[in-house]
Coordinates of C-alpha atoms in Angstrom, one line a residue:
X1 CA 47.0 -106.5 9.6
X2 CA 44.7 -103.6 8.6
X3 CA 43.5 -105.7 5.6
X4 CA 42.6 -108.5 7.9
X5 CA 40.7 -106.3 10.1
X6 CA 38.9 -104.5 7.3
X7 CA 37.8 -107.9 5.9
X8 CA 36.6 -109.1 9.4
X9 CA 34.7 -105.8 9.8
X10 CA 33.2 -106.1 6.4
X11 CA 32.2 -109.7 6.9
X12 CA 30.7 -108.8 10.2
X13 CA 28.5 -106.1 8.7
X14 CA 27.5 -108.4 5.9
X15 CA 26.2 -110.8 8.4
X16 CA 24.4 -108.3 10.5
X17 CA 22.6 -106.9 7.4
X18 CA 21.7 -110.3 6.2
X19 CA 20.3 -111.3 9.6
X20 CA 18.4 -108.1 9.9
X21 CA 16.9 -108.5 6.3
X22 CA 15.9 -112.1 7.0
X23 CA 14.2 -111.3 10.5
X24 CA 12.3 -108.5 8.8
X25 CA 10.8 -110.8 6.1
X26 CA 9.9 -113.5 8.7
X27 CA 6.2 -113.7 9.2
X28 CA 4.6 -115.3 12.1
X29 CA 2.8 -118.7 11.7
X30 CA 0.0 -117.5 13.9
X31 CA -1.1 -114.1 15.4
X32 CA -4.0 -113.6 17.8
X33 CA -5.4 -110.7 20.0
X34 CA -6.8 -112.1 23.4
X35 CA -9.1 -109.8 25.5
X36 CA -7.3 -109.1 28.8
X37 CA -9.5 -108.5 32.0
X38 CA -10.4 -104.8 31.9
X39 CA -10.6 -104.4 35.8
X40 CA -7.1 -106.0 36.2
X41 CA -5.8 -103.7 33.4
X42 CA -7.3 -100.6 35.1
X43 CA -5.6 -101.5 38.5
X44 CA -2.2 -102.1 36.7
X45 CA -2.3 -98.7 35.1
X46 CA -3.7 -96.9 38.2
X47 CA -0.9 -98.3 40.4
X48 CA 1.6 -96.6 37.9
X49 CA -0.5 -93.3 37.6
X50 CA -0.9 -93.0 41.3
X51 CA 2.8 -92.2 41.5
X52 CA 2.6 -89.8 38.7
X53 CA -0.2 -87.9 40.5
X54 CA 1.8 -87.7 43.7
X55 CA 4.8 -86.3 41.8
X56 CA 2.6 -83.8 39.9
X57 CA 1.4 -82.4 43.3
X58 CA 5.0 -81.2 44.2
X59 CA 6.2 -77.7 43.5
X60 CA 9.8 -78.4 44.1
X61 CA 12.0 -81.1 45.5
X62 CA 15.5 -81.4 47.0
X63 CA 18.2 -83.5 45.2
X64 CA 17.5 -86.3 47.8
X65 CA 13.8 -86.2 47.2
X66 CA 14.4 -86.3 43.5
X67 CA 16.7 -89.4 43.8
X68 CA 13.8 -91.1 45.9
X69 CA 11.3 -90.3 43.3
X70 CA 13.6 -91.7 40.6
X71 CA 13.9 -95.0 42.7
X72 CA 10.2 -95.3 43.2
X73 CA 9.3 -94.6 39.7
X74 CA 12.0 -97.0 38.3
X75 CA 10.1 -99.8 40.1
X76 CA 7.1 -99.0 38.2
X77 CA 8.5 -97.7 34.9
X78 CA 11.9 -99.1 34.6
X79 CA 14.1 -97.3 32.3
X80 CA 11.4 -94.8 31.5
X81 CA 11.4 -93.3 35.0
X82 CA 13.7 -90.5 33.9
X83 CA 11.4 -89.7 30.9
X84 CA 8.6 -89.1 33.3
X85 CA 10.6 -87.0 35.6
X86 CA 11.8 -84.9 32.7
X87 CA 8.1 -84.1 32.0
X88 CA 7.4 -82.7 35.6
X89 CA 10.8 -81.0 36.7
X90 CA 12.8 -78.4 35.0
X91 CA 16.4 -79.2 34.4
X92 CA 18.3 -76.2 35.2
X93 CA 22.0 -76.7 33.7
X94 CA 23.1 -73.5 35.4
X95 CA 22.1 -74.6 38.9
X96 CA 24.4 -76.3 41.3
X97 CA 24.2 -80.1 41.4
X98 CA 22.6 -80.0 44.9
X99 CA 20.1 -77.4 44.0
X100 CA 16.3 -77.9 44.4
X101 CA 14.2 -78.8 41.2
X102 CA 11.2 -76.8 40.4
X103 CA 8.0 -78.3 38.9
X104 CA 7.1 -77.6 35.3
X105 CA 3.6 -76.3 35.8
X106 CA 2.6 -76.2 32.1
X107 CA 2.1 -80.0 31.6
X108 CA -0.7 -82.4 31.8
X109 CA -0.1 -86.0 32.2
X110 CA -3.6 -87.4 31.7
X111 CA -4.4 -90.3 34.1
X112 CA -7.2 -92.7 35.0
X113 CA -7.9 -90.3 37.9
X114 CA -8.8 -87.5 35.7
X115 CA -12.2 -87.0 34.3
X116 CA -12.6 -88.2 30.7
X117 CA -9.8 -90.7 30.8
X118 CA -10.7 -94.3 30.6
X119 CA -9.1 -97.6 29.4
X120 CA -10.8 -98.3 26.1
X121 CA -9.1 -101.7 25.3
X122 CA -6.8 -104.3 27.0
X123 CA -5.5 -107.0 24.8
X124 CA -2.7 -109.7 24.8
X125 CA -1.0 -109.9 21.4
X126 CA 0.5 -113.2 20.6
X127 CA 2.7 -114.1 17.6
X128 CA 4.3 -117.6 17.0
X129 CA 7.0 -118.3 14.6
X130 CA 8.7 -121.3 13.1
X131 CA 11.5 -120.6 15.4
X132 CA 10.3 -120.3 18.9
X133 CA 13.0 -117.9 19.8
X134 CA 11.1 -115.2 18.0
X135 CA 7.7 -115.8 19.6
X136 CA 6.1 -112.5 21.1
X137 CA 3.6 -111.9 23.9
X138 CA 2.7 -108.3 24.6
X139 CA -0.1 -106.8 26.8
X140 CA -1.4 -103.5 25.5
X141 CA -3.4 -101.4 27.6
X142 CA -5.0 -98.3 25.8
X143 CA -6.2 -95.2 27.5
X144 CA -8.2 -92.4 25.7
X145 CA -9.9 -89.3 26.3
X146 CA -13.6 -89.7 25.9
X147 CA -14.7 -86.2 27.0
X148 CA -15.8 -83.1 25.1
X149 CA -12.5 -81.0 25.2
X150 CA -11.7 -80.4 21.6
X151 CA -8.0 -80.0 22.4
X152 CA -7.8 -83.5 23.9
X153 CA -10.2 -85.3 21.5
X154 CA -7.6 -87.3 19.8
X155 CA -5.5 -88.1 22.9
X156 CA -4.5 -91.7 23.6
X157 CA -1.6 -93.7 25.4
X158 CA -0.8 -97.4 25.5
X159 CA 1.0 -99.1 28.3
X160 CA 3.0 -102.0 27.0
X161 CA 3.9 -105.1 29.1
X162 CA 5.7 -108.3 28.4
X163 CA 5.8 -111.4 30.6
X164 CA 9.0 -111.7 32.8
X165 CA 10.7 -115.0 33.6
X166 CA 8.0 -115.6 36.3
X167 CA 5.2 -114.9 33.8
X168 CA 4.3 -111.7 35.6
X169 CA 3.5 -108.5 33.4
X170 CA 6.6 -106.4 33.2
X171 CA 6.3 -102.8 31.9
X172 CA 8.3 -102.2 28.7
X173 CA 7.2 -98.9 27.3
X174 CA 4.4 -96.6 25.8
X175 CA 3.0 -95.7 22.5
X176 CA 0.9 -92.7 21.8
X177 CA 1.1 -89.5 23.6
X178 CA 2.7 -89.4 27.1
X179 CA 1.7 -85.9 28.2
X180 CA 0.5 -82.5 26.6
X181 CA 2.4 -79.3 27.6
X182 CA 2.1 -75.6 26.9
X183 CA 0.7 -72.6 28.6
X184 CA -2.9 -73.8 28.6
X185 CA -2.0 -77.0 30.2
X186 CA -1.5 -78.0 33.9
X187 CA -2.2 -81.2 35.9
X188 CA -5.6 -79.5 36.9
X189 CA -6.6 -79.0 33.4
X190 CA -8.9 -81.9 33.8
X191 CA -10.8 -82.3 37.0
X192 CA -9.9 -85.3 39.2
X193 CA -12.6 -88.0 39.6
X194 CA -14.3 -88.1 43.0

């Protein structure tokens, strides 16, 4: 019985490795980057970052408030909601489960509402393969710091979206730097735009 199980396991691993190797070697037939409307991109990002600005203004939250924030963030950021909350609130492992959570004041999550932050590109990447199941479409909206602060001069972040079953853009993740933290930073490190 063990021998049969080992043989099945070995065969499964072999098939997985073969499938992974062949998909890595597969090249798209066509690839293209299409400009996406910049104003639409800005509005998409602002909608998400408005929630972030609201969260950053809090000094502490109760357990109930924290759970409500988690739900509202999940609507905009999906599985990444907990990542964003962990940027702003200190997790005290010694505290009671119902204890208030206090804000981490030494963090800056640059947003389009801050001076010097702007959307520098918005493109739709499309790749078509021989097998249509591998086709990819991804919207990439890139923000960058364009101001004079030396500490932030290389900062950028991309919001990544894919079309859902209704062809609406659904947030899937980030690339770049989400936030900057340390004694020198806080959400007021950059002035808010008027």
